[in-house]
Coordinates of C-alpha atoms in Angstrom, one line a residue:
Chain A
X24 CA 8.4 24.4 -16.1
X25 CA 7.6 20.4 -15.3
X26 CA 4.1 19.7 -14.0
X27 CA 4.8 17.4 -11.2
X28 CA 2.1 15.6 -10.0
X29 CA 0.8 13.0 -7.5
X30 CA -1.3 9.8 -7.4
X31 CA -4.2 9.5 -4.5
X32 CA -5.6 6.5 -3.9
X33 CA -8.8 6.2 -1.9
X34 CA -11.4 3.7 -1.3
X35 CA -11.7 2.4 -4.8
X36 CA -10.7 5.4 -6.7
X37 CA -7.2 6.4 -7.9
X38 CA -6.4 9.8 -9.6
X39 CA -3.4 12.5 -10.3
X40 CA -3.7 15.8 -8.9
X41 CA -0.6 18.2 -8.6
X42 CA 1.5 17.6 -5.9
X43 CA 1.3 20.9 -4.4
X44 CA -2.3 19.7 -3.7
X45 CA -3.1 18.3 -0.4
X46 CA -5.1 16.0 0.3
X47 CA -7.9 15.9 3.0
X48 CA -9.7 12.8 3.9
X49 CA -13.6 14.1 5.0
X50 CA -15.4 10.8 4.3
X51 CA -15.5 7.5 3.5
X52 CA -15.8 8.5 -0.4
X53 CA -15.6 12.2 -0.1
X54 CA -11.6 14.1 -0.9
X55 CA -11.4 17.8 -0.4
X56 CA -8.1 19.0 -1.9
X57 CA -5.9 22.1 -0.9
X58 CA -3.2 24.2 -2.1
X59 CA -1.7 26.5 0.0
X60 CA -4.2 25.9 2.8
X61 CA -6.8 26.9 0.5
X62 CA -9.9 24.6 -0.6
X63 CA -9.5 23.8 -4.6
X64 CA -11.9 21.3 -5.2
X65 CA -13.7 18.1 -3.4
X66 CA -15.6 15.2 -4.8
X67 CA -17.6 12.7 -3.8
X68 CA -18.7 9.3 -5.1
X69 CA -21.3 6.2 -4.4
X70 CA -21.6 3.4 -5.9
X71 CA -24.6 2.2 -7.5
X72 CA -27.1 -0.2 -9.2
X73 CA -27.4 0.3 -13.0
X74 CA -28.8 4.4 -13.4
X75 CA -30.9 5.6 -16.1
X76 CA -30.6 9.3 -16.8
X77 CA -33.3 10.5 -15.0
X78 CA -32.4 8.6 -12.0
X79 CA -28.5 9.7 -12.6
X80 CA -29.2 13.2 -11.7
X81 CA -32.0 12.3 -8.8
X82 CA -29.6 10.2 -7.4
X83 CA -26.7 13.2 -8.1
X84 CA -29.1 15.4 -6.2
X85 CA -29.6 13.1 -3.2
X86 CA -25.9 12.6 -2.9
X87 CA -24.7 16.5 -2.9
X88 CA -24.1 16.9 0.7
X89 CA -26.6 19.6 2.7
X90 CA -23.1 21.8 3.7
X91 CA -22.2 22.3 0.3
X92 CA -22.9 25.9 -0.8
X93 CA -23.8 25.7 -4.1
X94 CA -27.2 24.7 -5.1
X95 CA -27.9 21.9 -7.9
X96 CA -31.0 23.3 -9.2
X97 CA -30.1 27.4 -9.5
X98 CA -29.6 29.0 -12.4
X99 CA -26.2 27.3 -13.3
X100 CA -26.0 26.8 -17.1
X101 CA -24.9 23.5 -18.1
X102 CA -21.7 23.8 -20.0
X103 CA -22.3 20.9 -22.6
X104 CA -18.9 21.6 -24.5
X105 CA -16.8 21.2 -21.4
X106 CA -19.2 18.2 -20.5
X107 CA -18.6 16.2 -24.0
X108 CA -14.9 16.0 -23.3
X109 CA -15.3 13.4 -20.8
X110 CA -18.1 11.2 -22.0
X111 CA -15.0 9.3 -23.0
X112 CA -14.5 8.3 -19.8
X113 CA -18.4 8.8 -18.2
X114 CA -21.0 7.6 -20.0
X115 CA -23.1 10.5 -18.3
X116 CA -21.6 14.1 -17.6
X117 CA -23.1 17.3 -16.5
X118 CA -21.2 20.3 -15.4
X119 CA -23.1 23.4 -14.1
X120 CA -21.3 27.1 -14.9
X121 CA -21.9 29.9 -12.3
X122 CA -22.8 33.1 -13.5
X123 CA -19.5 34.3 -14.5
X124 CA -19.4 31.1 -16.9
X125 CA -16.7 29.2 -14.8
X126 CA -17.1 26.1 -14.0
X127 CA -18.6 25.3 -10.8
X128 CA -19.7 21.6 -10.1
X129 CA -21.0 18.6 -12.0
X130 CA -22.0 15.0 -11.9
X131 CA -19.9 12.3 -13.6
X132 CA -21.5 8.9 -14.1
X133 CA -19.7 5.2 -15.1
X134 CA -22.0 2.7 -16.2
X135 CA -18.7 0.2 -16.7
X136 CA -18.2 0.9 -13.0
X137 CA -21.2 1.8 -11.7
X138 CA -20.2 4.8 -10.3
X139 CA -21.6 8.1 -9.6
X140 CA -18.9 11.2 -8.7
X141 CA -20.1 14.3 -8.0
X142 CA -17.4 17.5 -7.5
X143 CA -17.2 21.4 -6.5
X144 CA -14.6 23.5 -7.6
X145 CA -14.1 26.3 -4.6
X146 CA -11.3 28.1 -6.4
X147 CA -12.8 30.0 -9.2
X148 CA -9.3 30.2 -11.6
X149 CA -9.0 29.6 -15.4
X150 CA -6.0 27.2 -14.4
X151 CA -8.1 25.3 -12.7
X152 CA -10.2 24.0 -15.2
X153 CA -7.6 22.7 -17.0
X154 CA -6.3 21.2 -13.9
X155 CA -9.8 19.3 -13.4
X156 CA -9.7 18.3 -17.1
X157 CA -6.7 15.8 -16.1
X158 CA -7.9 14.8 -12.7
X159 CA -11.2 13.6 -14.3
X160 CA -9.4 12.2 -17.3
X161 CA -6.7 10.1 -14.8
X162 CA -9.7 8.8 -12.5
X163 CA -9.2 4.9 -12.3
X164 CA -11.8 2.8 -10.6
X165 CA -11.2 -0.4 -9.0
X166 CA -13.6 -3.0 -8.3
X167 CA -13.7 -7.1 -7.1
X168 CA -11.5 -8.4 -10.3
X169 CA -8.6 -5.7 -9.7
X170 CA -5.5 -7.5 -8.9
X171 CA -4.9 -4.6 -6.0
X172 CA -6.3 -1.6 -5.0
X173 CA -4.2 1.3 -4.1
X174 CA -5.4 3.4 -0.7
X175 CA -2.2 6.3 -0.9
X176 CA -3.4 9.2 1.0
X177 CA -0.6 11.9 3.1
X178 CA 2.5 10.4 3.6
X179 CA 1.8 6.6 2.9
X180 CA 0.9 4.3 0.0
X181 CA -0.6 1.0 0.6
X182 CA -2.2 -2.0 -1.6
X183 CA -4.7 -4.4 -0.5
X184 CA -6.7 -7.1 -2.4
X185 CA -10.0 -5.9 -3.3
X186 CA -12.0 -7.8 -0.8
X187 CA -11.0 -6.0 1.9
X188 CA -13.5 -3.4 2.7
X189 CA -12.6 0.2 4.9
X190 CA -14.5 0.2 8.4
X191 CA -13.2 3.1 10.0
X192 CA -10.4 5.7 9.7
X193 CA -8.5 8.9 11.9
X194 CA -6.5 11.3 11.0
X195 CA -4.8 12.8 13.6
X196 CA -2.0 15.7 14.7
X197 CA 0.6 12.0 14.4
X198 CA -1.3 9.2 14.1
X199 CA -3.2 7.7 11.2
X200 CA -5.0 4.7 11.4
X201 CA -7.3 2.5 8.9
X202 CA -9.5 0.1 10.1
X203 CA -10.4 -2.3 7.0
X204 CA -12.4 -5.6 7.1
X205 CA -10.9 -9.1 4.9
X206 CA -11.4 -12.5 4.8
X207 CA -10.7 -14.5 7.7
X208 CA -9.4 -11.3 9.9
X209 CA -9.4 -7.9 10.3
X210 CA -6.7 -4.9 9.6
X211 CA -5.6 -2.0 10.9
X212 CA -2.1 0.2 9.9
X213 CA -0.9 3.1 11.7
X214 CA 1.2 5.6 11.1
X215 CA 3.0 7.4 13.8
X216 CA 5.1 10.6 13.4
X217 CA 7.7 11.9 14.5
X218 CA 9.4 8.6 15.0
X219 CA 12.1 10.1 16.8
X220 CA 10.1 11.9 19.3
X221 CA 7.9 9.3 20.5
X222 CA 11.4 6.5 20.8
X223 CA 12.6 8.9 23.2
X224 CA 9.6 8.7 25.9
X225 CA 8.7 4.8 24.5
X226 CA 9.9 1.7 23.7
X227 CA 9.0 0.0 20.5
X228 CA 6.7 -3.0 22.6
X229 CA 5.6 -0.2 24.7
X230 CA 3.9 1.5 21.8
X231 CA 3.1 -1.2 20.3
X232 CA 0.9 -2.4 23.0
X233 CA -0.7 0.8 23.7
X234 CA -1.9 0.4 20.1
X235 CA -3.2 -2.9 20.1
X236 CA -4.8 -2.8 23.3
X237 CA -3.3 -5.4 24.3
X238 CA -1.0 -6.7 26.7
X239 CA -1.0 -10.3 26.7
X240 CA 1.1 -11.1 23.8
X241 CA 4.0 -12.6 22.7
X242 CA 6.5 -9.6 21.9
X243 CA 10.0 -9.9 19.6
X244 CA 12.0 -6.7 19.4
X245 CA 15.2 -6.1 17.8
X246 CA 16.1 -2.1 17.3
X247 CA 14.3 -1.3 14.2
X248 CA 11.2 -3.8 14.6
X249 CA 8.9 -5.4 17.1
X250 CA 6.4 -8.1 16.3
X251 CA 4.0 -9.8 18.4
X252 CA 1.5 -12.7 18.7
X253 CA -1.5 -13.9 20.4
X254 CA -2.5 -17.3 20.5
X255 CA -5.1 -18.4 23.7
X256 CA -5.7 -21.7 24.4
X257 CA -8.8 -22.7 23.9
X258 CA -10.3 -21.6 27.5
X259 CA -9.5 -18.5 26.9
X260 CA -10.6 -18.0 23.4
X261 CA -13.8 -18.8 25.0
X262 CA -13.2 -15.6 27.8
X263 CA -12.2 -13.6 25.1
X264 CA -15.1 -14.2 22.4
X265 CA -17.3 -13.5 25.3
X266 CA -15.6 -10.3 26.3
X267 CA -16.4 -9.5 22.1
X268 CA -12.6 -9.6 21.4
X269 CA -10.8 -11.1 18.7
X270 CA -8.5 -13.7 20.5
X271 CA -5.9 -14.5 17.7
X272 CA -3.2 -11.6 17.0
X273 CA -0.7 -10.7 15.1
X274 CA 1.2 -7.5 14.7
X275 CA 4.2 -5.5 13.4
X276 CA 5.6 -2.2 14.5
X277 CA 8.7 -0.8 12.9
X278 CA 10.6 2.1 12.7
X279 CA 11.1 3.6 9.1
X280 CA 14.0 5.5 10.1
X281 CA 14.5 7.3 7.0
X282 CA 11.7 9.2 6.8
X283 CA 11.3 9.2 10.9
X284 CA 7.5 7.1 11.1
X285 CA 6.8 4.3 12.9
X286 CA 4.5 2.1 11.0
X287 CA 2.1 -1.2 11.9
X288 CA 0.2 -3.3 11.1
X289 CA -2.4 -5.2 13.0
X290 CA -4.4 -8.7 12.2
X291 CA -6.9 -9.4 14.5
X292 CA -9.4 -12.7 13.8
X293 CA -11.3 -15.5 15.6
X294 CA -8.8 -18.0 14.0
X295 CA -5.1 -18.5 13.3
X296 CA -3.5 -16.1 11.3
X297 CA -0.3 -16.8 9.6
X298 CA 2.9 -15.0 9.7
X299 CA 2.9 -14.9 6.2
X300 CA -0.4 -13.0 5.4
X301 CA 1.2 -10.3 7.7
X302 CA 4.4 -9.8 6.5
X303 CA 2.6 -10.2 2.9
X304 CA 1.0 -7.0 4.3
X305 CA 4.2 -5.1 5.8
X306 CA 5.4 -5.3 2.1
X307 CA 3.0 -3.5 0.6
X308 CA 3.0 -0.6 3.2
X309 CA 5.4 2.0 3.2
X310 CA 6.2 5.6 3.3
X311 CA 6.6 7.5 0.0
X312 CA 9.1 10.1 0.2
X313 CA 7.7 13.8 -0.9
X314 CA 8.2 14.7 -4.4
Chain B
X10 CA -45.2 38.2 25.0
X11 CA -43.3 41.0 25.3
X12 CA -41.0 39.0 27.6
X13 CA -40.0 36.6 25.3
X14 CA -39.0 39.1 22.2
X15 CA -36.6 40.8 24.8
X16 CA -35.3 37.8 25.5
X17 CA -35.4 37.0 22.2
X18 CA -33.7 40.1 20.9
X19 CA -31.6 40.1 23.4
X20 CA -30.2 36.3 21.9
X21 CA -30.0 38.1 18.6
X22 CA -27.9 40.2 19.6
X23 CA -25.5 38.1 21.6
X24 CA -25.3 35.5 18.6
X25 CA -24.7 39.0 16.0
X26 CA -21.7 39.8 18.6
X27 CA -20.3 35.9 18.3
X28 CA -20.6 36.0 14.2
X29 CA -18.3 39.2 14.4
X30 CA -16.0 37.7 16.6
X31 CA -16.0 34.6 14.8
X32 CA -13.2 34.2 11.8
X33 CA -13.2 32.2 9.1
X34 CA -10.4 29.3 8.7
X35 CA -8.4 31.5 6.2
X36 CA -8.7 34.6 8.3
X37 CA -7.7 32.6 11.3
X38 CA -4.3 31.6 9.6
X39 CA -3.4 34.8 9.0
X40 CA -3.8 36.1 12.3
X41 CA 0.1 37.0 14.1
X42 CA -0.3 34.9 17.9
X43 CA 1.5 37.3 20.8
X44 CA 2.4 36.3 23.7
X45 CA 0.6 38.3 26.6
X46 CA 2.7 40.4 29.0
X47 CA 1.6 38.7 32.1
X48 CA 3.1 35.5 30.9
X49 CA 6.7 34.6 32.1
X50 CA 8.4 32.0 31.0
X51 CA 12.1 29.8 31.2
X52 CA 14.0 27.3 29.1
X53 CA 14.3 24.4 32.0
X54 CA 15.8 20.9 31.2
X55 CA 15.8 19.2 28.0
X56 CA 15.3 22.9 26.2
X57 CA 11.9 22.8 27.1
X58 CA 9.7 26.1 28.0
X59 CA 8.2 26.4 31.5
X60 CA 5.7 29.1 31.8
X61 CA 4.3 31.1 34.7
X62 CA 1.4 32.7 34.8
X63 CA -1.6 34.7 37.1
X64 CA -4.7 32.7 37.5
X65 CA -7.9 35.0 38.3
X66 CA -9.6 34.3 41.2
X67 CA -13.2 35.6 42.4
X68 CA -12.6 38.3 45.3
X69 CA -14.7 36.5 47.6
X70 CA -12.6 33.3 47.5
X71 CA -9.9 35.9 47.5
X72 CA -10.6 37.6 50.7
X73 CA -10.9 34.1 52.2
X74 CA -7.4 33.1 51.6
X75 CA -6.7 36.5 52.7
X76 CA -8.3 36.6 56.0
X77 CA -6.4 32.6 56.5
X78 CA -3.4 33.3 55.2
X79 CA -1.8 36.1 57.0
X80 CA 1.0 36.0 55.0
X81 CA 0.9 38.4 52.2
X82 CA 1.2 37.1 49.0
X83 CA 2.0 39.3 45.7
X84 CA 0.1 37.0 43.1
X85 CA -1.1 33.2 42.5
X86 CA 0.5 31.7 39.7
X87 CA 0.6 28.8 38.0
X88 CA 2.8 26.8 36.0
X89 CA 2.8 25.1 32.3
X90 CA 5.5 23.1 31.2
X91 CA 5.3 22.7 27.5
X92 CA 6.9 19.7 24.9
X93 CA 9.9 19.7 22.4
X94 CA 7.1 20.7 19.8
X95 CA 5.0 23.1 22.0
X96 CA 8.3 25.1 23.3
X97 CA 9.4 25.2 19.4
X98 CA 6.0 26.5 18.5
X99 CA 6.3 29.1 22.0
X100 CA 9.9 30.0 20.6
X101 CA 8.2 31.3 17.2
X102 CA 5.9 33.6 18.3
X103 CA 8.1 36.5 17.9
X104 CA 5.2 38.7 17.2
X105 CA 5.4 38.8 12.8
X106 CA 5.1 34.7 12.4
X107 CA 1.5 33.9 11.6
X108 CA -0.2 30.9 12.0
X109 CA 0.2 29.8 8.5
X110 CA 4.1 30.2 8.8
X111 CA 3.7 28.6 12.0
X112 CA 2.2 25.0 10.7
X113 CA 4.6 25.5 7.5
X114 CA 7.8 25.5 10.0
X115 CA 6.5 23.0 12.4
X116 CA 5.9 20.6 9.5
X117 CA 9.0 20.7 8.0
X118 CA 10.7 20.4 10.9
X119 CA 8.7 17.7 12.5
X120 CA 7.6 15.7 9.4
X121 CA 4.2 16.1 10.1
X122 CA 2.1 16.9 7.1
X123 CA 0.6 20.0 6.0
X124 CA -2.9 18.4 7.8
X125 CA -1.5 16.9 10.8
X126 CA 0.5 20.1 11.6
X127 CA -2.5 22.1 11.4
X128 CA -4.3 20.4 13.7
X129 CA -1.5 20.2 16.3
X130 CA -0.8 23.8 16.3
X131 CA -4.0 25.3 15.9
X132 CA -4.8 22.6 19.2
X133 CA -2.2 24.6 20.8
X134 CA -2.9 27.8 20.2
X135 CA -6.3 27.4 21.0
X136 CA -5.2 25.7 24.7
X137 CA -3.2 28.7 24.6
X138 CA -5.6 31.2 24.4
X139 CA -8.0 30.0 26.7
X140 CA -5.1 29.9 29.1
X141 CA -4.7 33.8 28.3
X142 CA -1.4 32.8 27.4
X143 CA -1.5 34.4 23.9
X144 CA -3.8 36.8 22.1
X145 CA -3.8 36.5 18.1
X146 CA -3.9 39.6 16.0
X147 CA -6.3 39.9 13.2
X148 CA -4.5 41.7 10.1

């Protein structure tokens, strides 16, 4: 039987986990995976100025989150075989057993990236640990020289330049949004679904605006697309930087018919934007279809 | 003192009461949603569901409208008119589908995932309930 399996992409970090897995957004650098509505594993990362060892696992001890049950300095005992096989990867490992001898959490460190992960396994199976094995071992990290970094969460797979930094996110019953911050303007993409429902009781430029915010643009719509821009004169540049709103717009809403969403893309900045830098943006967002 | 430790027990016990009543997520996906007895309901327009159902209200409000409104009245309803997805979800509680079949179904059929589902029926049923439109059965 073929392991299929899926990439997840997430605020600097990319790794493979099967595809039956689900994947829950709970932080800025914290995943919580599920199968089958049940919790599997969830990791969290930071990172970091240049660790030594001691201050690997104070730091690992600051970072493990109050709400998580298991406790970092109980009688866990540290499994140093299971540990070894990924100081390949990490130039610091330390996995904690419970007292069954499965594996229960640990603390990863890169000194190439600078990076400090930390992870829980809540499913106590054999299969999982094999599964872990190959998460850890397909974790890529991306920093300021990548070419792109890959953010591919649910549904949707998109790649921004590594400058751009995440400012806010929701995750909602049909609607997703990321807020990020670039140079020279700021980004958000949706993602609406269904599609189909929404057309019914809305127009294209009717959603789009309620999703801007605002309603003083210049809208385009054809039947699969609607674009808009905002360009104030100077004057009311002026009313609008006092009001604390970006006054320069630019967005995209269209319908991706094929796998019913309605995706956008918004560029909000104190200058002119380009119609280029946003349809360089509409390229590189899209819906994957399920495997 | 003495006061304040009846009080005191007294909040130990309520909050023991809430921690049995109190399920955990995986317990609450397993639980069957029913629709309750008192609750009518119609396909109108568009194959949507209206529902009707009896509001409680205090008997000394009641006696008022009573003693001003000669006319007598059998029972004060209201009515809920639920969406394509809340009619489909209202549709589906047949009395064996539970919740974790529930968010399966409306994802596939929707497009939602698996997360965004979950949160939009377990939203509903929760409106639901403190309707007393439903009550969920613990298995």
């Amino acid at each position: 039987m073929q392991d299929t399996t899926k990439q997840v992409g997430w605020n600097n970090i990319q790794l493979t986990v099967p595809s039956s897995w689900e994947v829950i957004v709970s932080g800025a650098r914290h995943l919580l995976f599920e199968d089958d509505f049940q919790p599997q594993l969830q990791c969290r990362w930071e990172h970091t100025t240049p660790l030594t060892k001691k201050q690997i696992a104070d730091k690992g001890a600051r970072l493990w989150p109050r709400e998580w049950s298991t406790n970092l300095n109980s009688d866990f005992s540290h499994s140093s075989q299971e540990a070894a096989r990924h100081l390949g990867i990490f130039s610091y490992v330390n996995f904690y057993n419970d007292e069954s001898g499965m594996l229960n959490c640990g603390i990863c460190y890169s000194a190439n990236h600078n990076v400090l992960l930390i992870f829980q396994v809540l499913n106590q199976e054999k299969e999982l640990s094999a599964t872990l094995n190959k998460l850890l071992h397909s974790i890529k990290w991306y920093n300021k020289s990548a070419e792109k970094v890959p953010w591919q969460v649910q549904d949707f797979q998109l790649s921004l330049p590594p400058d751009y930094t995440l400012k806010n996110f929701t995750f909602r019953a049909g609607l997703t949004r990321l807020a990020f911050v670039g140079p020279g303007y700021s980004m958000e993409i949706c993602k609406l679904a269904p599609a189909d429902l929404r057309l019914k009781q809305q127009s294209l430029s009717t959603i789009l605006e309620t999703l801007s915010g605002a309603h003083d643009m210049v809208i385009v719509e054809d039947s699969l697309s609607c674009s808009a821009h905002r360009f104030p004169n100077l004057w009311k540049q002026i009313r609008y930087r006092l009001k604390r709103q970006q006054p320069f717009i630019r967005v995209k809403l269209w319908h991706d018919d094929k796998n019913n969403r309605l995706l956008a893309i918004f560029l909000f900045s104190k200058k002119y934007i380009a119609e280029q830098s946003l349809n360089d943006h509409c390229l590189n967002y899209e819906i994957i279809a399920d495997i | 003192m003495k006061l304040l430790q009846i009080f005191r027990k007294k909040d130990n016990q309520r909050s023991g009461q809430k921690d049995d009543l109190q399920l955990t997520r995986t317990e609450a996906l397993q639980c069957i949603p029913l629709r309750s007895e008192t609750v009518e309901w119609i396909v109108v327009d568009d194959d949507n569901v209206q529902l009707e159902y009896p509001i409680s209200i205090k008997p000394f409000f009641l006696s008022l409208a009573k003693r001003f409104n000669k006319q007598q009245q059998t029972r004060l309803t209201k009515k809920l008119q639920l969406d394509e997805t809340g009619s489909r979800v209202w549709h589906l509680l047949d009395g064996s589908t539970n919740v974790k079949t529930l968010i399966r179904i409306v994802a596939k059929e929707t497009g939602l995932t698996l997360q965004e589902a979950e949160l939009a029926v377990t939203t509903f049923l929760r409106e639901l309930g403190q309707r007393g439109l439903i009550i969920l059965r613990n298995i």
